[in-house]
Short mmCIF file of C-alpha atoms and ligand atoms in Angstrom, two decimals:
data_model
loop_
_atom_site.label_atom_id
_atom_site.label_comp_id
_atom_site.label_asym_id
_atom_site.label_seq_id
_atom_site.Cartn_x
_atom_site.Cartn_y
_atom_site.Cartn_z
CA MET A 1 0.00 0.00 0.00
CA LYS A 2 1.11 3.54 -0.73
CA ASP A 3 2.43 5.69 2.07
CA LEU A 4 -0.63 7.71 2.98
CA ASN A 5 0.71 9.47 6.09
CA LYS A 6 1.43 12.77 4.38
CA TYR A 7 -2.12 12.88 2.98
CA ILE A 8 -3.73 11.82 6.25
CA ALA A 9 -1.90 14.70 7.96
CA ILE A 10 -3.30 17.17 5.42
CA ILE A 11 -6.87 16.02 6.13
CA GLN A 12 -6.26 16.13 9.89
CA SER A 13 -5.05 19.70 9.65
CA GLY A 14 -8.21 20.74 7.79
CA GLY A 15 -6.91 20.52 4.22
CA VAL A 16 -8.20 18.82 1.08
CA VAL A 17 -6.66 15.83 -0.74
CA ALA A 18 -7.74 14.16 -3.97
CA PHE A 19 -7.94 10.36 -3.81
CA PRO A 20 -9.01 7.55 -6.13
CA THR A 21 -12.29 5.66 -5.87
CA GLU A 22 -13.67 3.01 -8.23
CA THR A 23 -15.85 5.64 -9.98
CA VAL A 24 -13.85 8.88 -10.29
CA TYR A 25 -11.29 10.73 -8.15
CA GLY A 26 -12.79 12.52 -5.16
CA LEU A 27 -11.76 15.76 -3.46
CA GLY A 28 -11.71 14.69 0.17
CA ALA A 29 -12.15 16.76 3.33
CA ASP A 30 -13.10 15.90 6.91
CA ALA A 31 -16.90 15.53 6.98
CA TRP A 32 -17.00 17.11 10.47
CA ASN A 33 -14.80 20.15 9.76
CA PRO A 34 -16.76 23.16 8.39
CA SER A 35 -13.72 25.14 7.26
CA ALA A 36 -12.25 22.11 5.45
CA ILE A 37 -15.57 21.66 3.65
CA GLN A 38 -15.60 25.35 2.80
CA LYS A 39 -12.24 24.80 1.09
CA VAL A 40 -13.73 22.03 -1.05
CA PHE A 41 -16.34 24.46 -2.39
CA GLU A 42 -13.70 27.13 -2.99
CA VAL A 43 -11.19 24.83 -4.71
CA LYS A 44 -13.86 23.39 -7.02
CA GLY A 45 -15.71 26.66 -7.63
CA ARG A 46 -18.83 24.75 -6.65
CA PRO A 47 -22.20 26.44 -6.00
CA SER A 48 -22.96 26.21 -2.28
CA ASP A 49 -26.47 24.82 -2.88
CA ASN A 50 -25.04 21.56 -4.23
CA PRO A 51 -24.64 18.97 -1.43
CA LEU A 52 -21.72 16.57 -0.99
CA ILE A 53 -21.55 12.80 -0.61
CA VAL A 54 -20.08 11.47 2.65
CA HIS A 55 -17.60 8.62 2.06
CA ILE A 56 -17.19 6.00 4.76
CA SER A 57 -14.95 2.95 5.20
CA ASN A 58 -17.14 0.96 7.57
CA VAL A 59 -20.91 0.37 7.52
CA ASP A 60 -21.29 1.36 11.19
CA GLN A 61 -20.31 4.93 10.31
CA VAL A 62 -23.70 5.36 8.61
CA HIS A 63 -25.18 5.73 12.11
CA ASP A 64 -23.11 8.87 12.73
CA PHE A 65 -24.98 10.60 9.90
CA SER A 66 -28.47 9.09 9.95
CA SER A 67 -30.67 7.59 12.63
CA GLU A 68 -33.40 6.60 10.19
CA ILE A 69 -32.00 3.71 8.23
CA PRO A 70 -34.84 1.97 6.41
CA GLU A 71 -34.79 -1.74 5.61
CA SER A 72 -34.29 -0.85 1.93
CA ALA A 73 -31.01 0.87 2.84
CA ARG A 74 -29.79 -2.13 4.82
CA VAL A 75 -30.55 -4.43 1.92
CA LEU A 76 -28.75 -2.19 -0.59
CA MET A 77 -25.70 -1.73 1.64
CA GLU A 78 -25.44 -5.47 2.03
CA ALA A 79 -25.78 -6.06 -1.72
CA PHE A 80 -23.68 -3.23 -3.14
CA TRP A 81 -21.23 -1.85 -0.56
CA PRO A 82 -18.45 -1.22 -0.91
CA GLY A 83 -19.47 -0.03 -4.36
CA PRO A 84 -20.69 2.76 -6.66
CA LEU A 85 -23.99 3.43 -4.90
CA SER A 86 -24.78 6.54 -2.83
CA LEU A 87 -27.76 6.36 -0.47
CA VAL A 88 -29.73 9.49 0.38
CA LEU A 89 -31.08 9.15 3.92
CA ASN A 90 -32.71 11.49 6.43
CA LYS A 91 -29.84 13.16 8.25
CA LYS A 92 -29.08 13.53 11.91
CA PRO A 93 -29.39 17.14 13.12
CA GLU A 94 -25.65 17.37 13.84
CA VAL A 95 -24.62 16.72 10.21
CA LEU A 96 -23.12 19.99 8.98
CA ASP A 97 -25.22 22.22 6.71
CA ALA A 98 -22.17 22.66 4.51
CA VAL A 99 -22.34 18.92 3.69
CA THR A 100 -26.05 18.80 2.87
CA ALA A 101 -26.48 22.33 1.53
CA GLY A 102 -29.17 22.79 4.14
CA LEU A 103 -31.26 19.77 3.03
CA ASP A 104 -32.80 17.36 5.56
CA THR A 105 -31.05 14.46 3.87
CA VAL A 106 -27.47 13.28 3.49
CA ALA A 107 -25.90 11.14 0.74
CA ILE A 108 -23.50 8.39 1.90
CA ARG A 109 -21.42 5.78 0.15
CA MET A 110 -18.62 3.30 0.81
CA PRO A 111 -16.25 3.31 -2.17
CA ASP A 112 -14.89 0.04 -3.54
CA HIS A 113 -11.23 0.97 -3.79
CA PRO A 114 -8.45 -0.29 -1.50
CA ILE A 115 -6.68 3.09 -1.30
CA ALA A 116 -9.92 4.96 -0.58
CA LEU A 117 -10.93 2.49 2.12
CA GLU A 118 -7.51 2.55 3.78
CA PHE A 119 -7.36 6.35 3.61
CA ILE A 120 -10.85 6.87 5.09
CA SER A 121 -10.23 4.28 7.79
CA GLN A 122 -7.37 6.52 8.96
CA THR A 123 -9.02 9.93 8.53
CA GLY A 124 -12.65 9.14 9.38
CA PRO A 125 -15.55 9.97 7.05
CA LEU A 126 -14.74 12.36 4.20
CA VAL A 127 -16.93 14.47 1.99
CA ALA A 128 -15.75 13.95 -1.56
CA PRO A 129 -17.18 15.57 -4.65
CA SER A 130 -15.56 14.62 -7.93
CA ALA A 131 -12.08 16.23 -7.96
CA ASN A 132 -12.62 18.48 -10.97
CA ARG A 133 -13.23 22.18 -11.26
CA SER A 134 -16.98 22.81 -11.58
CA GLY A 135 -18.02 22.44 -15.20
CA ARG A 136 -15.12 20.14 -16.15
CA PRO A 137 -15.40 16.38 -16.65
CA SER A 138 -14.87 14.28 -13.52
CA PRO A 139 -11.27 13.04 -13.21
CA THR A 140 -10.56 9.38 -13.83
CA LYS A 141 -6.77 9.70 -13.53
CA ALA A 142 -4.49 11.56 -11.10
CA SER A 143 -3.21 13.59 -14.07
CA HIS A 144 -6.74 14.94 -14.66
CA VAL A 145 -6.82 16.32 -11.11
CA LYS A 146 -3.51 18.09 -11.76
CA GLU A 147 -4.85 19.50 -15.05
CA ASP A 148 -7.62 21.20 -13.07
CA PHE A 149 -5.82 22.13 -9.83
CA GLY A 150 -2.14 22.37 -10.74
CA GLU A 151 0.93 20.15 -10.61
CA ASN A 152 1.47 20.60 -6.85
CA PHE A 153 -2.04 19.74 -5.76
CA PRO A 154 -2.06 16.83 -3.25
CA VAL A 155 -3.46 13.79 -5.05
CA ILE A 156 -3.03 10.14 -4.14
CA ASP A 157 -2.29 8.38 -7.42
CA GLY A 158 -4.28 5.17 -7.80
CA ALA A 159 -4.03 4.84 -11.61
CA ALA A 160 -7.13 5.00 -13.84
CA THR A 161 -10.46 4.42 -12.09
CA ARG A 162 -12.37 1.26 -13.00
CA VAL A 163 -15.94 2.53 -13.59
CA GLY A 164 -15.24 6.02 -14.96
CA LEU A 165 -18.72 7.48 -14.22
CA GLU A 166 -19.95 8.81 -10.88
CA SER A 167 -21.93 6.61 -8.48
CA THR A 168 -25.64 5.87 -8.77
CA VAL A 169 -27.49 8.13 -6.29
CA ILE A 170 -30.69 6.63 -4.85
CA ASP A 171 -33.05 8.53 -2.57
CA LEU A 172 -34.39 6.35 0.26
CA SER A 173 -35.63 9.20 2.43
CA SER A 174 -39.29 8.49 1.58
CA ASP A 175 -41.06 5.15 0.95
CA LYS A 176 -40.67 5.55 -2.81
CA PRO A 177 -37.07 4.85 -3.78
CA ALA A 178 -35.91 7.09 -6.63
CA ILE A 179 -32.72 7.24 -8.67
CA LEU A 180 -31.47 10.83 -8.58
CA ARG A 181 -28.38 10.14 -10.69
CA PRO A 182 -27.86 7.02 -12.82
CA GLY A 183 -24.56 5.16 -12.46
CA SER A 184 -23.11 1.74 -13.10
CA ILE A 185 -25.54 0.11 -10.66
CA SER A 186 -28.68 0.08 -12.77
CA LYS A 187 -32.38 0.51 -12.03
CA LYS A 188 -32.88 -3.19 -12.78
CA GLU A 189 -30.17 -4.31 -10.36
CA LEU A 190 -31.66 -2.10 -7.64
CA GLU A 191 -35.19 -3.36 -8.32
CA ASP A 192 -34.03 -6.99 -8.30
CA VAL A 193 -32.52 -6.54 -4.86
CA LEU A 194 -35.30 -4.38 -3.39
CA GLY A 195 -38.17 -6.30 -4.94
CA ILE A 196 -40.08 -3.07 -5.64
CA GLU A 197 -40.16 -0.51 -8.42
CA VAL A 198 -37.55 2.24 -8.37
CA GLU A 199 -38.49 5.60 -9.88
CA GLU A 200 -36.13 7.56 -12.12
CA ALA A 201 -35.95 11.22 -11.10
CA PHE A 202 -32.97 12.51 -13.03
CA PHE A 203 -32.25 14.86 -15.88
CA HIS A 204 -33.94 13.82 -19.14
CA GLN A 205 -36.38 11.59 -17.26
CA VAL A 206 -38.15 14.36 -15.38
CA GLU A 207 -38.57 18.08 -15.78
CA LYS A 208 -37.26 18.98 -12.34
CA PRO A 209 -34.48 16.73 -11.10
CA ARG A 210 -34.58 16.23 -7.33
CA SER A 211 -30.82 16.17 -6.94
CA PRO A 212 -29.41 19.71 -6.86
CA GLY A 213 -26.35 18.64 -8.86
CA GLN A 214 -28.45 17.51 -11.80
CA LYS A 215 -29.51 21.03 -12.68
CA TYR A 216 -25.98 22.17 -13.41
CA SER A 217 -24.66 21.52 -16.87
CA HIS A 218 -21.57 19.42 -16.17
CA TYR A 219 -19.17 17.47 -18.27
CA LYS A 220 -19.02 19.73 -21.28
CA PRO A 221 -15.73 19.74 -23.18
CA LYS A 222 -14.82 22.69 -25.42
CA ALA A 223 -15.19 20.39 -28.40
CA GLU A 224 -18.73 19.89 -29.68
CA VAL A 225 -20.09 16.50 -28.63
CA ARG A 226 -22.54 14.89 -31.05
CA TRP A 227 -23.90 11.56 -32.23
CA LEU A 228 -22.57 9.90 -35.37
CA ARG A 229 -25.13 10.33 -38.15
CA ASN A 230 -26.42 7.40 -40.17
CA ASN A 231 -23.88 6.39 -42.80
CA GLU A 232 -21.68 9.32 -41.91
CA PRO A 233 -18.07 8.80 -43.05
CA THR A 234 -15.49 8.91 -40.25
CA ASN A 235 -12.92 10.89 -42.17
CA ASP A 236 -12.96 14.28 -40.46
CA GLU A 237 -9.49 14.73 -39.00
CA SER A 238 -10.64 17.47 -36.65
CA ALA A 239 -13.03 15.02 -34.96
CA ILE A 240 -12.39 12.26 -32.48
CA TYR A 241 -14.68 9.27 -33.12
CA LEU A 242 -15.82 6.90 -30.39
CA LEU A 243 -17.20 3.90 -32.24
CA LEU A 244 -18.97 0.80 -30.97
CA SER A 245 -19.77 -1.54 -33.86
CA LYS A 246 -17.52 -0.22 -36.57
CA ALA A 247 -14.01 -1.62 -36.62
CA GLU A 248 -11.62 1.15 -37.53
CA ASN A 249 -8.56 2.17 -35.59
CA GLU A 250 -6.80 5.47 -36.23
CA SER A 251 -5.34 7.89 -33.70
CA ASN A 252 -8.63 9.85 -33.85
CA ILE A 253 -10.91 6.81 -34.20
CA ILE A 254 -11.35 4.69 -31.11
CA HIS A 255 -13.15 1.42 -31.42
CA TYR A 256 -14.93 0.03 -28.34
CA ASN A 257 -15.99 -3.28 -29.82
CA ASN A 258 -19.58 -2.83 -28.52
CA ASN A 259 -18.27 -2.68 -24.96
CA LEU A 260 -20.15 0.15 -23.22
CA THR A 261 -18.39 -0.57 -19.92
CA HIS A 262 -15.12 0.23 -21.64
CA LEU A 263 -16.55 3.39 -23.24
CA ALA A 264 -17.85 4.51 -19.81
CA ALA A 265 -14.42 3.98 -18.26
CA GLU A 266 -12.80 6.19 -20.91
CA LEU A 267 -15.47 8.78 -21.77
CA TYR A 268 -14.19 11.62 -19.57
CA ASP A 269 -10.59 10.92 -20.54
CA ARG A 270 -11.61 11.23 -24.21
CA PHE A 271 -13.40 14.53 -23.50
CA ARG A 272 -10.23 15.86 -21.90
CA GLN A 273 -8.06 14.48 -24.70
CA ALA A 274 -10.25 16.23 -27.29
CA ASP A 275 -9.62 19.58 -25.63
CA ILE A 276 -5.91 19.06 -24.97
CA GLU A 277 -5.27 17.93 -28.54
CA GLY A 278 -7.53 20.63 -30.00
CA TYR A 279 -10.19 18.51 -31.69
CA ASP A 280 -13.32 20.40 -32.81
CA SER A 281 -15.72 17.60 -32.07
CA VAL A 282 -16.27 14.30 -30.30
CA VAL A 283 -18.53 12.08 -32.41
CA ILE A 284 -20.07 9.07 -30.66
CA GLU A 285 -21.80 6.09 -32.25
CA GLU A 286 -25.36 5.75 -30.92
CA PHE A 287 -26.49 2.91 -28.70
CA ASN A 288 -29.63 1.88 -26.83
CA GLU A 289 -30.52 2.09 -23.20
CA SER A 290 -31.11 -1.68 -23.19
CA ASP A 291 -27.61 -2.49 -24.50
CA SER A 292 -25.90 -2.70 -21.10
CA PRO A 293 -26.54 -2.00 -17.40
CA ILE A 294 -24.34 1.09 -17.69
CA ALA A 295 -26.06 2.43 -20.84
CA SER A 296 -28.50 4.65 -18.93
CA ALA A 297 -25.70 6.39 -17.00
CA LEU A 298 -23.61 6.76 -20.13
CA LEU A 299 -26.53 8.27 -22.07
CA ASN A 300 -27.19 10.67 -19.18
CA ARG A 301 -23.58 11.96 -19.21
CA ILE A 302 -23.36 12.15 -23.02
CA ARG A 303 -26.71 13.96 -23.33
CA LYS A 304 -25.55 16.57 -20.83
CA ALA A 305 -22.45 17.14 -22.91
CA LEU A 306 -24.47 17.51 -26.15
CA GLN A 307 -26.21 20.72 -25.16
O1 TXA B 1 -18.90 8.48 -7.63
C1 TXA B 1 -19.14 9.48 -6.95
O2 TXA B 1 -20.22 9.64 -6.35
C2 TXA B 1 -18.02 10.52 -6.82
C3 TXA B 1 -16.85 9.88 -6.11
C4 TXA B 1 -15.73 10.84 -5.79
O3 TXA B 1 -17.29 9.20 -4.97
N1 TXA B 1 -18.50 11.70 -6.16
C5 TXA B 1 -19.33 12.58 -6.79
O4 TXA B 1 -19.66 13.67 -6.00
O5 TXA B 1 -19.76 12.40 -7.91
P1 TXA B 1 -20.29 15.01 -6.63
O6 TXA B 1 -20.31 15.97 -5.50
O7 TXA B 1 -19.54 15.40 -7.84
O8 TXA B 1 -21.76 14.62 -6.94
C6 TXA B 1 -22.68 14.41 -5.88
C7 TXA B 1 -24.10 14.36 -6.41
C8 TXA B 1 -24.57 15.73 -6.82
O9 TXA B 1 -25.39 15.58 -7.98
C9 TXA B 1 -25.40 16.16 -5.60
O10 TXA B 1 -26.39 17.10 -5.94
C10 TXA B 1 -25.99 14.84 -5.17
O11 TXA B 1 -24.95 13.90 -5.37
N2 TXA B 1 -26.35 14.83 -3.75
C11 TXA B 1 -25.51 14.87 -2.68
N3 TXA B 1 -26.20 14.90 -1.53
C12 TXA B 1 -27.50 14.86 -1.86
C13 TXA B 1 -28.73 14.87 -1.12
N4 TXA B 1 -28.74 14.93 0.20
N5 TXA B 1 -29.89 14.84 -1.82
C14 TXA B 1 -29.89 14.78 -3.16
N6 TXA B 1 -28.77 14.77 -3.93
C15 TXA B 1 -27.60 14.81 -3.29
MG1 MG B 2 -19.15 16.14 -9.77
#
């Protein structure tokens, strides 16, 4: 395991440190330190009405943040933690307003990454938004964090993240479970485990998303993102093509062999690459929501980048 002591000391003295999770890199700060959390908002340039997810390393820590843990939450923790699922629960009164942006609920997850778990077990629970500047794609590599925050920014390097898209956020604070943000854990997987229907309450499914973060237009590279048109040739050298079924390989044509999990893992890296290398557009081959469990999350992130 990496030597984490230097980074643990930064958190303990009220600083912020970027660390890897299985989804994207997070910008960690002590979940009980208001001035550390303030720094997270400042560093990211994040609107203060957008709440943060608390990251824990041990299921028992949930009780520090919520005293109303429904059976549905227990079942989902057992099935999916550690993993890319954030649970929105009614919060305890002592949870800081800076964490929840004044809401009555708090989002909590246990990341499935050995470095994250070791780190949090030493620091205690951390708030951790994605470690990008607001409006930039979430970082899936340590180098992305440095692109946004500078070469000297403290980041624990854990190589490229496995999932590449942010966690599924599910609201369990009322009796009707609702997905507030789709992620790699799909509606079907959640319904199979819960045995009841799960609503979808996110951008493009409903007019008014219930998760504050969903109203902000994230993930937009400078390059124009668009779908590949029917029978469109892939010969524009100022475009980067992300293809699924077509088998071409050029430096600007990346072929994912119908593997949407692989495309999800690389999407944000490709957005960043397009901007660094000065491409005018990112052209993506279309796919269906039923193609893979991660298709819904991938469509959600791509559609946000289209506008
Ligand atoms: O995969 C992830 O969840 C990553 C990694 C680092 O763990 N974190 C992440 O955090 O994506 P962030 O802050 O970029 O996104 C958190 C999302 C936002 O859309 C926010 O509005 C929503 O979760 N959220 C947080 N607390 C909430 C709450 N109490 N009620 C509703 N939505 C909440
Ligand atoms: Mg984010």
